[in-house]
Coordinates of C-alpha atoms in Angstrom, one line a residue:
M179 CA -24.3 -12.2 -27.7
H180 CA -25.0 -9.1 -29.4
A181 CA -23.2 -7.9 -32.5
L182 CA -22.9 -4.0 -31.7
T183 CA -25.5 -2.0 -28.9
L184 CA -25.8 1.5 -28.7
I185 CA -27.2 2.7 -25.1
S186 CA -26.7 7.3 -24.3
L187 CA -28.9 7.9 -21.6
G188 CA -30.8 10.9 -22.4
T189 CA -31.4 10.2 -25.7
V190 CA -32.6 6.3 -26.2
F191 CA -31.2 4.3 -28.9
L192 CA -32.3 0.6 -30.1
T193 CA -30.3 -1.8 -31.5
T194 CA -31.5 -5.8 -31.9
S195 CA -29.2 -8.3 -30.9
C196 CA -28.4 -11.4 -32.6
N197 CA -32.1 -13.3 -30.8
G198 CA -33.5 -10.3 -32.0
R199 CA -34.0 -9.0 -28.3
F200 CA -34.3 -5.3 -28.1
F201 CA -32.2 -3.5 -25.2
D202 CA -33.6 -0.2 -24.6
N203 CA -32.3 1.9 -21.8
L204 CA -28.2 1.1 -20.6
E205 CA -29.2 -1.4 -17.2
E206 CA -30.9 -3.5 -20.0
R207 CA -27.3 -3.9 -21.7
Y208 CA -25.3 -4.8 -18.1
S209 CA -27.9 -7.3 -17.6
E210 CA -27.3 -9.0 -20.1
S211 CA -23.1 -9.2 -19.7
E212 CA -22.0 -12.0 -17.4
D213 CA -18.1 -10.9 -17.8
V214 CA -18.4 -7.0 -16.9
S215 CA -20.0 -5.0 -14.4
L216 CA -19.3 -1.0 -14.6
W217 CA -20.2 1.1 -11.4
P218 CA -20.7 3.6 -11.7
L219 CA -22.7 3.3 -14.7
P220 CA -21.3 5.1 -17.7
R221 CA -23.5 8.1 -19.5
Q222 CA -22.8 6.0 -23.3
F223 CA -21.3 2.5 -23.8
Q224 CA -21.0 1.0 -27.8
S225 CA -19.7 -2.5 -27.0
S226 CA -19.5 -5.9 -28.8
P227 CA -18.7 -9.8 -28.7
A228 CA -15.2 -9.3 -30.3
A229 CA -12.5 -9.3 -27.8
F230 CA -8.8 -8.4 -27.2
K231 CA -6.7 -10.6 -25.1
L232 CA -4.3 -8.1 -22.0
S233 CA -0.8 -10.0 -21.4
A234 CA 1.1 -8.5 -18.2
S235 CA 4.4 -8.9 -20.7
R236 CA 2.4 -7.0 -23.7
F237 CA 0.6 -4.8 -22.2
E238 CA 1.6 -0.6 -22.2
I239 CA 0.4 2.4 -20.9
V240 CA 1.8 5.5 -21.6
H241 CA 0.9 8.7 -23.1
A242 CA -0.2 9.8 -26.7
Q243 CA 2.0 11.9 -28.9
D244 CA -0.3 14.7 -29.0
S245 CA -1.0 15.1 -25.5
T246 CA -0.4 18.2 -23.4
A247 CA 0.6 15.3 -20.3
G248 CA 3.4 13.5 -20.9
P249 CA 6.0 11.6 -18.6
S250 CA 7.0 14.6 -16.5
C251 CA 3.1 14.4 -15.1
T252 CA 3.8 12.4 -11.5
L253 CA 1.1 12.4 -11.3
L254 CA -0.1 10.2 -14.2
Q255 CA 2.7 8.3 -14.2
N256 CA 1.2 7.4 -10.5
A257 CA -2.1 6.4 -12.1
F258 CA -0.7 4.0 -14.6
R259 CA 2.1 2.3 -12.1
R260 CA -1.5 1.6 -10.1
Y261 CA -3.6 0.7 -12.7
F262 CA -1.1 -2.0 -14.9
E263 CA -1.5 -4.1 -11.5
Y264 CA -5.0 -3.6 -10.3
I265 CA -6.0 -5.2 -13.6
F266 CA -2.1 -7.9 -13.7
G267 CA -1.5 -8.0 -9.7
Y268 CA -3.6 -11.0 -9.3
L269 CA -2.7 -12.6 -11.9
N270 CA 1.2 -12.1 -11.2
K271 CA 0.8 -12.7 -7.8
Q272 CA -1.2 -15.7 -8.7
A273 CA -0.9 -17.8 -11.7
T274 CA 2.0 -18.4 -14.9
L275 CA 0.0 -17.2 -18.4
P276 CA 1.1 -18.8 -21.0
N277 CA 3.9 -17.8 -23.5
E278 CA 2.3 -17.4 -26.6
V279 CA 1.0 -13.6 -28.5
F280 CA -3.0 -13.8 -29.1
D281 CA -4.5 -13.6 -33.0
S282 CA -6.2 -10.4 -31.0
E283 CA -4.1 -8.5 -28.9
L284 CA -4.4 -4.8 -27.4
T285 CA -1.5 -4.5 -26.2
Q286 CA -1.7 -0.8 -25.7
L287 CA -3.9 2.3 -23.7
Q288 CA -3.0 4.8 -24.6
V289 CA -4.0 8.5 -22.6
L290 CA -5.0 11.0 -24.8
I291 CA -4.6 14.7 -22.5
T292 CA -6.8 17.2 -24.8
S293 CA -6.1 21.2 -23.1
S294 CA -3.8 23.7 -22.9
D295 CA -3.4 23.5 -18.8
P296 CA -3.2 19.5 -18.3
E297 CA -3.7 20.4 -14.4
C298 CA -0.6 17.5 -13.7
H299 CA 0.3 20.2 -10.8
G300 CA -3.0 21.3 -9.6
Y301 CA -5.7 20.5 -7.2
P302 CA -9.3 19.8 -8.3
N303 CA -11.8 21.5 -6.9
L304 CA -15.6 21.9 -7.7
K305 CA -15.7 23.3 -11.3
T306 CA -13.3 20.2 -12.6
D307 CA -14.4 18.7 -16.2
E308 CA -14.6 14.9 -15.2
S309 CA -15.5 14.0 -18.3
Y310 CA -13.7 11.1 -20.8
Q311 CA -13.7 9.7 -23.6
L312 CA -12.4 5.8 -24.1
E313 CA -12.0 3.9 -27.1
V314 CA -11.3 -0.1 -27.2
D315 CA -10.2 -1.1 -30.1
E316 CA -8.0 -3.8 -32.2
L317 CA -4.1 -3.7 -31.0
K318 CA -5.2 0.0 -29.0
A319 CA -7.1 2.0 -27.1
V320 CA -7.3 5.2 -26.6
L321 CA -8.8 7.0 -23.2
K322 CA -9.1 11.1 -24.9
A323 CA -10.4 13.6 -21.6
P324 CA -10.1 17.8 -20.8
N325 CA -7.4 16.8 -17.8
V326 CA -5.8 15.1 -15.6
W327 CA -9.1 14.3 -13.5
G328 CA -10.8 13.2 -15.9
A329 CA -8.4 10.6 -17.0
L330 CA -9.2 9.0 -13.3
R331 CA -12.5 8.2 -13.9
G332 CA -11.4 6.9 -17.9
L333 CA -8.6 4.5 -15.7
E334 CA -11.3 3.3 -13.3
T335 CA -13.8 2.4 -16.4
F336 CA -11.2 0.6 -18.5
S337 CA -9.4 -1.0 -16.0
Q338 CA -13.4 -2.4 -14.5
L339 CA -13.5 -3.3 -18.2
V340 CA -11.4 -6.3 -18.2
Y341 CA -12.4 -10.1 -17.0
E342 CA -11.2 -12.8 -17.1
D343 CA -12.4 -16.2 -19.2
D344 CA -11.6 -19.5 -18.4
Y345 CA -8.2 -19.9 -19.1
G346 CA -7.1 -17.3 -15.9
V347 CA -6.2 -14.5 -19.4
N348 CA -8.1 -11.7 -19.2
N349 CA -9.9 -10.4 -21.9
I350 CA -11.6 -6.7 -23.2
N351 CA -14.2 -6.3 -25.8
K352 CA -14.4 -4.2 -28.5
T353 CA -15.6 -0.8 -26.1
S354 CA -16.9 2.9 -27.6
I355 CA -18.2 5.0 -23.7
S356 CA -18.6 8.8 -22.8
D357 CA -18.6 10.0 -20.1
Y358 CA -18.9 12.1 -16.8
P359 CA -20.8 13.2 -13.9
R360 CA -24.3 14.2 -12.8
F361 CA -23.5 15.6 -10.2
A362 CA -20.1 18.1 -8.4
H363 CA -19.8 17.1 -5.0
R364 CA -19.8 13.7 -4.7
G365 CA -18.2 13.0 -1.2
I366 CA -17.8 10.5 2.0
L367 CA -17.2 12.4 5.6
L368 CA -15.2 10.5 8.0
D369 CA -15.9 11.2 11.4
T370 CA -11.6 10.8 13.5
S371 CA -12.2 12.6 16.8
R372 CA -15.4 9.9 18.1
H373 CA -12.9 7.3 17.3
Y374 CA -9.2 7.3 16.2
V375 CA -8.9 6.3 12.2
P376 CA -5.2 5.5 11.8
L377 CA -3.5 7.4 8.9
K378 CA -2.8 3.6 6.9
V379 CA -8.1 3.4 7.4
I380 CA -8.1 6.4 5.8
L381 CA -5.8 5.8 3.2
V382 CA -6.9 3.3 2.7
N383 CA -10.8 3.8 2.3
L384 CA -9.1 6.6 0.3
E385 CA -8.3 4.7 -2.6
V386 CA -11.7 2.4 -2.5
M387 CA -13.3 5.9 -2.8
A388 CA -11.6 6.4 -5.8
M389 CA -12.7 2.6 -7.6
N390 CA -16.1 4.4 -7.0
K391 CA -14.8 8.2 -7.8
F392 CA -16.4 9.3 -5.1
N393 CA -13.9 13.5 -5.8
V394 CA -14.9 14.7 -2.2
F395 CA -12.9 13.1 1.4
H396 CA -15.1 15.2 3.9
W397 CA -12.7 15.2 7.2
H398 CA -14.3 15.6 10.3
I399 CA -11.7 15.3 11.7
V400 CA -11.8 16.9 15.8
D401 CA -15.1 16.7 17.9
D402 CA -16.1 17.2 22.5
T403 CA -14.8 13.8 22.6
S404 CA -10.5 14.3 20.9
F405 CA -8.5 17.4 18.8
P406 CA -6.3 15.3 16.8
Y407 CA -5.6 17.5 14.6
V408 CA -1.7 18.5 15.3
S409 CA -1.7 22.6 15.6
R410 CA 0.5 24.2 14.7
T411 CA 0.1 27.6 15.7
F412 CA -1.3 26.1 19.5
P413 CA 0.0 22.4 19.8
D414 CA -1.2 22.1 23.2
L415 CA -5.3 21.5 21.6
S416 CA -3.5 18.2 20.9
Q417 CA -1.7 17.8 23.0
K418 CA -4.0 18.3 26.1
G419 CA -6.9 17.8 24.2
A420 CA -6.3 14.1 22.3
F421 CA -7.3 10.7 23.1
H422 CA -3.3 10.0 23.0
P423 CA -0.9 13.3 22.6
Y424 CA 2.0 11.3 20.8
T425 CA 0.0 8.5 19.4
H426 CA -3.1 8.9 18.3
V427 CA -3.2 12.8 16.9
Y428 CA -2.9 13.5 13.1
T429 CA 1.1 15.5 12.1
P430 CA 1.8 17.9 9.9
S431 CA 3.6 16.0 7.4
D432 CA 0.4 13.3 8.2
V433 CA -1.9 15.5 6.8
K434 CA -0.7 16.9 4.3
L435 CA 0.3 12.4 3.5
V436 CA -3.6 12.7 3.4
I437 CA -4.0 15.9 0.8
E438 CA -1.7 14.3 -2.0
F439 CA -2.7 11.1 -2.2
A440 CA -5.7 12.4 -2.3
R441 CA -4.5 14.7 -5.4
M442 CA -2.9 11.3 -6.9
R443 CA -6.7 10.1 -7.1
G444 CA -8.6 13.2 -7.9
I445 CA -9.9 13.8 -4.7
R446 CA -10.7 17.1 -2.5
V447 CA -9.8 17.3 0.7
I448 CA -12.1 19.7 3.2
A449 CA -12.1 20.1 6.7
E450 CA -14.5 20.9 8.7
F451 CA -13.7 22.4 11.9
D452 CA -17.3 22.5 14.3
T453 CA -18.0 25.2 16.2
P454 CA -19.4 26.7 18.3
G455 CA -21.3 23.6 19.4
H456 CA -18.8 19.8 19.5
T457 CA -16.4 21.9 21.2
Q458 CA -15.3 20.4 24.7
S459 CA -12.1 18.7 23.3
W460 CA -10.5 22.8 22.3
G461 CA -11.6 23.6 25.2
K462 CA -8.8 21.8 27.6
G463 CA -5.9 23.8 25.1
Q464 CA -6.8 26.5 25.1
T465 CA -8.2 28.1 28.0
D466 CA -11.3 30.4 28.4
L467 CA -12.3 29.2 24.9
L468 CA -15.9 27.8 26.0
T469 CA -18.7 29.0 28.4
P470 CA -18.9 28.9 31.9
C471 CA -22.0 27.0 32.5
F472 CA -23.2 27.9 36.5
S473 CA -25.9 26.7 38.4
G474 CA -27.8 28.8 40.1
S475 CA -25.3 31.3 40.7
H476 CA -22.1 30.2 41.1
P477 CA -20.4 28.2 37.9
S478 CA -20.9 24.4 37.7
G479 CA -17.2 23.4 36.8
T480 CA -18.6 22.2 33.7
F481 CA -18.1 24.3 30.1
G482 CA -20.6 24.7 26.8
P483 CA -20.4 25.7 23.7
V484 CA -17.4 28.3 23.0
N485 CA -18.1 31.8 23.9
P486 CA -19.2 34.0 21.5
I487 CA -18.9 37.5 24.3
L488 CA -14.7 37.3 24.2
N489 CA -12.9 39.8 21.8
S490 CA -9.6 37.4 23.1
T491 CA -12.2 34.2 21.8
Y492 CA -12.3 36.1 17.8
D493 CA -8.6 36.7 18.3
F494 CA -7.9 32.7 18.8
M495 CA -10.0 32.4 15.9
T496 CA -8.1 34.2 13.3
S497 CA -5.0 32.7 14.3
F498 CA -6.6 29.4 14.0
F499 CA -8.1 29.6 10.8
K500 CA -5.0 31.2 9.1
E501 CA -3.3 28.2 10.2
I502 CA -5.6 25.9 8.5
G503 CA -6.5 28.1 5.0
T504 CA -2.4 27.3 4.6
V505 CA -2.7 23.9 6.0
F506 CA -5.4 23.0 4.2
P507 CA -5.5 23.9 -0.4
D508 CA -9.0 24.0 -1.0
A509 CA -11.2 26.7 -1.9
Y510 CA -13.6 25.9 0.0
I511 CA -13.4 24.6 5.0
H512 CA -16.7 23.2 6.5
L513 CA -17.4 24.9 9.6
G514 CA -20.5 23.5 11.0
G515 CA -22.4 25.4 13.5
D516 CA -25.0 22.5 14.1
E517 CA -26.9 20.6 17.3
V518 CA -25.5 23.5 19.7
D519 CA -26.9 23.8 22.8
F520 CA -27.8 27.4 24.4
S521 CA -28.8 26.1 28.4
C522 CA -24.9 27.4 28.8
W523 CA -25.5 30.4 27.5
K524 CA -29.1 30.4 29.6
S525 CA -27.2 29.5 32.4
N526 CA -24.3 32.3 32.8
P527 CA -25.0 35.9 33.6
D528 CA -22.6 37.5 31.5
V529 CA -23.6 35.9 28.6
Q530 CA -27.4 37.1 29.7
K531 CA -26.0 40.5 30.0
F532 CA -24.3 40.7 26.7
M533 CA -28.0 39.0 25.4
E534 CA -29.7 42.2 26.7
Q535 CA -27.1 44.6 25.6
Q536 CA -27.2 43.4 22.1
G537 CA -30.8 43.7 22.2
F538 CA -31.1 40.0 21.4
G539 CA -33.8 39.6 23.7
Q540 CA -34.2 35.6 25.0
D541 CA -33.5 34.7 21.8
Y542 CA -30.4 32.6 22.0
S543 CA -30.9 30.9 17.8
K544 CA -29.0 34.6 17.8
L545 CA -26.7 35.1 19.8
E546 CA -25.5 31.6 17.5
S547 CA -25.6 33.6 14.1
F548 CA -24.0 36.8 16.0
Y549 CA -20.6 35.0 17.0
I550 CA -21.7 32.5 13.3
Q551 CA -21.5 36.0 10.9
R552 CA -17.7 36.8 12.5
L553 CA -16.5 33.5 11.9
L554 CA -17.8 33.1 9.0
D555 CA -15.5 37.3 7.9
I556 CA -13.3 36.0 9.3
V557 CA -13.3 32.7 6.9
S558 CA -13.9 35.2 4.5
S559 CA -10.2 36.6 5.2
T560 CA -8.7 34.5 4.1
N561 CA -9.7 34.0 0.3
K562 CA -11.7 31.1 1.1
G563 CA -15.2 30.2 1.0
Y564 CA -17.2 28.2 3.5
M565 CA -19.6 25.2 4.4
V566 CA -22.0 24.7 7.3
W567 CA -24.1 22.4 8.1
Q568 CA -28.4 23.9 7.4
E569 CA -28.9 25.0 10.9
V570 CA -26.6 28.4 10.3
F571 CA -28.9 29.0 7.2
D572 CA -32.3 28.3 8.9
N573 CA -31.3 30.7 11.9
G574 CA -30.5 33.3 9.4
V575 CA -27.4 33.7 9.9
K576 CA -26.2 36.4 6.0
L577 CA -24.3 34.3 4.0
K578 CA -22.1 34.7 1.0
A579 CA -23.7 34.6 -2.3
D580 CA -21.2 31.3 -3.1
T581 CA -21.8 29.4 0.2
Q582 CA -22.7 25.9 0.7
I583 CA -25.3 24.8 2.5
H584 CA -25.2 20.9 3.9
V585 CA -28.3 19.6 4.9
W586 CA -28.5 17.0 6.9
K587 CA -31.7 16.9 9.6
T588 CA -34.4 14.4 8.4
K589 CA -36.5 16.3 10.5
P590 CA -38.8 18.9 8.9
E591 CA -38.4 16.8 6.3
Y592 CA -35.3 17.3 3.8
R593 CA -36.5 17.5 1.3
D594 CA -38.4 20.5 2.0
E595 CA -35.3 22.0 3.2
M596 CA -33.5 21.7 -0.2
A597 CA -37.0 23.7 -1.7
R598 CA -36.1 26.1 0.9
V599 CA -32.5 26.4 0.9
T600 CA -32.2 26.8 -3.2
A601 CA -35.4 29.0 -3.4
S602 CA -33.0 31.0 -1.2
G603 CA -30.3 31.3 -3.9
F604 CA -27.9 29.2 -2.3
H605 CA -25.8 26.5 -3.3
T606 CA -26.8 22.9 -1.5
L607 CA -25.4 19.8 -1.0
L608 CA -27.8 16.4 0.9
S609 CA -25.9 13.7 3.6
S610 CA -30.0 13.1 5.4
P611 CA -30.6 9.5 4.1
W612 CA -26.5 8.8 3.5
Y613 CA -25.7 8.3 7.2
L614 CA -24.2 5.0 6.4
N615 CA -23.2 4.9 10.7
R616 CA -27.4 3.9 10.9
I617 CA -27.3 0.6 10.1
S618 CA -30.2 -2.3 9.8
Y619 CA -30.3 -6.5 9.0
G620 CA -30.8 -6.6 5.4
Q621 CA -30.4 -4.6 2.6
D622 CA -30.0 -1.3 3.5
W623 CA -28.2 0.0 0.3
Q624 CA -31.5 -0.1 -1.9
E625 CA -33.3 2.8 0.1
I626 CA -29.6 4.6 -0.1
Y627 CA -30.1 4.1 -4.2
K628 CA -33.2 5.4 -4.4
V629 CA -32.6 8.1 -3.2
D630 CA -32.6 11.3 -5.6
P631 CA -31.0 15.2 -4.1
Q632 CA -32.6 16.6 -6.9
R633 CA -36.4 15.0 -6.1
F634 CA -38.1 17.8 -3.8
N635 CA -40.5 20.5 -4.9
G636 CA -38.9 24.2 -6.9
T637 CA -38.0 24.8 -10.2
S638 CA -35.1 23.6 -12.7
E639 CA -32.9 26.1 -11.8
Q640 CA -33.0 25.5 -7.8
K641 CA -32.5 22.3 -9.0
K642 CA -29.6 23.2 -10.7
L643 CA -27.8 24.7 -7.1
V644 CA -27.3 21.4 -5.6
I645 CA -23.9 20.4 -6.5
G646 CA -23.9 17.1 -5.3
G647 CA -23.9 14.9 -1.2
E648 CA -21.8 13.1 0.7
A649 CA -22.5 9.6 2.6
C650 CA -21.4 9.9 6.9
L651 CA -20.3 7.9 8.7
W652 CA -20.3 9.2 11.8
G653 CA -17.2 7.5 14.2
E654 CA -19.3 6.3 17.5
F655 CA -19.2 2.8 16.6
V656 CA -16.2 3.2 13.7
D657 CA -13.1 2.5 14.3
A658 CA -10.3 0.6 12.7
T659 CA -12.1 -2.1 13.5
N660 CA -15.0 -2.2 12.0
L661 CA -14.4 1.4 9.3
T662 CA -14.1 -0.3 5.7
P663 CA -16.6 -3.1 5.6
R664 CA -19.1 -0.7 6.8
L665 CA -18.8 1.4 4.3
W666 CA -18.4 -0.7 1.4
P667 CA -20.3 -1.4 -1.0
R668 CA -22.6 0.4 1.1
A669 CA -21.1 3.7 0.1
S670 CA -21.3 2.4 -3.5
A671 CA -24.6 3.2 -3.6
V672 CA -24.2 6.5 -3.2
A673 CA -21.7 7.1 -6.2
E674 CA -24.0 6.2 -8.6
R675 CA -26.8 7.5 -7.4
L676 CA -24.3 10.7 -7.7
W677 CA -22.2 10.6 -10.9
S678 CA -24.5 8.0 -13.2
D679 CA -27.6 9.9 -15.1
E680 CA -30.6 10.1 -12.8
S681 CA -32.4 7.2 -15.0
V682 CA -30.3 5.0 -14.1
K683 CA -32.5 3.4 -10.7
D684 CA -33.3 -0.6 -11.2
L685 CA -32.8 -2.0 -8.7
G686 CA -32.4 -5.3 -10.2
N687 CA -29.7 -4.6 -12.1
A688 CA -28.0 -2.7 -9.5
Y689 CA -27.9 -5.9 -7.3
T690 CA -25.9 -7.6 -10.1
R691 CA -24.3 -5.5 -10.6
L692 CA -23.1 -4.4 -7.2
V693 CA -22.0 -7.9 -5.9
K694 CA -19.6 -7.8 -8.6
H695 CA -18.3 -4.6 -7.6
R696 CA -18.1 -5.8 -4.2
C697 CA -15.9 -8.7 -5.6
R698 CA -13.6 -6.5 -7.3
M699 CA -13.6 -4.7 -4.4
L700 CA -12.4 -7.5 -2.4
R701 CA -10.3 -9.0 -5.1
R702 CA -8.2 -5.3 -4.9
G703 CA -7.5 -5.9 -1.2
I704 CA -10.4 -4.6 -0.1
P705 CA -12.8 -6.2 3.0
A706 CA -16.1 -5.3 2.0
E707 CA -19.0 -6.9 3.4
P708 CA -21.3 -9.1 0.9
L709 CA -24.5 -7.4 0.2
Y710 CA -26.4 -11.5 0.6
V711 CA -25.3 -15.2 0.2
G712 CA -22.9 -15.9 -2.3
H713 CA -19.3 -16.1 -2.8
C714 CA -16.5 -14.1 -5.5
P715 CA -13.8 -16.5 -7.1
H716 CA -11.9 -14.9 -6.0
E717 CA -12.7 -14.2 -2.6
Y718 CA -9.8 -13.6 0.8
S719 CA -7.2 -13.5 -2.4
G720 CA -6.4 -10.2 -0.9
L721 CA -7.1 -9.8 2.7

């Protein structure tokens, strides 16, 4: 055991252990610990072997006396109960602990919010400060954060510091942590169109996202195959476009529940309504929205992308996105804009005539840009910012300065795309190497873990424009039966890459910690798949 270990990523401190060894990085410190395994790794960590016991009957999480957030902050009150259950719930159900008072016992975690606006009733955003400081010492621990969002991250870290001794008693070491994320946007995309994902499964995965310090739920809520979003303005969209109009939809109350459940865990909900492609389900409930395709001089009876030449299209989009802007409180909406098949537009004589009138020639990417530009203006009028897939940038659409470009293609090389986007001054986020619906035999998390969103040829100013990234789980082969184990702990590799310092990249150390983190998720009732052979001490305890 070490007398004292102090590590600061970026500034390296060396300290000597009792046996004369040196530790020159945070990962090496963690490779020495058999009891504690933090995921993702914090920025600074200081620990000593002094350990304190925690008893469910005497330990409490409370607001500090000088905190600007008190008992009326329901977000924190709920978090206190949640993390108390994480720490003690298993023991309460499985064992009766001795009732004696321990000599060295931690009885309290005080949560101190320091800013004049604790943000108890607000929503997290791109500029949210998620930093926190955690001090664990005899008798009490203090978690200090500027606002509730940092406090939520610190509570998760505190819960991960607690470990059981050989007698099943909870312990925590004397610890000092200072932490904040590397990137502001750390997201998970779930596709709820290709297969309907029940509300319960969405909520479970929001819980796991918080365990891994993700802060964005990218809800790809509709697509070609189904339209499960229930619109108050256009109810026929789900009545005719969902797999089932009553059982396979998300009602306004469902959506509200998801947004509030996410908010209580410091997670933004960004909805994606992708157009003009990926819209076959839209056309079932909205007449004349899609482009009629032709076979020769006659209609083929099939339909293509949204019809960009009709005024009625833009009237519909204006009303629809006005509703979306009121339902989803986040400052951004994802508007898609990817994979538009031009063949139907090319077959339609009215579209061809419109192209000629506009002087577009035979360049149908210009017609797509015409539509996207109109749509962007509509969304801007609702005072929302927008995210778009990279094709919108590639096709030269005029974009606002605060547009976020979402890079997803692997060819051409995604690093080159990141360089081009940032060279043009736009914020960007990366998903290309993090399509978790693509699976292979073995530990594919390792390749996921090796990716760095800032590893491209560009200036330091360009790299500052990278706001983070998202792990994407598209739904062609995913539904409620396999979504959670396919996502976790593979997405945890993305979580650490987006939170921890860029120097944290040792695969051996990551494997050791991720195995333990997977066991932690299993203990909390999450069916996360195994990384390799082995077992967890509390295997299947919550399943």
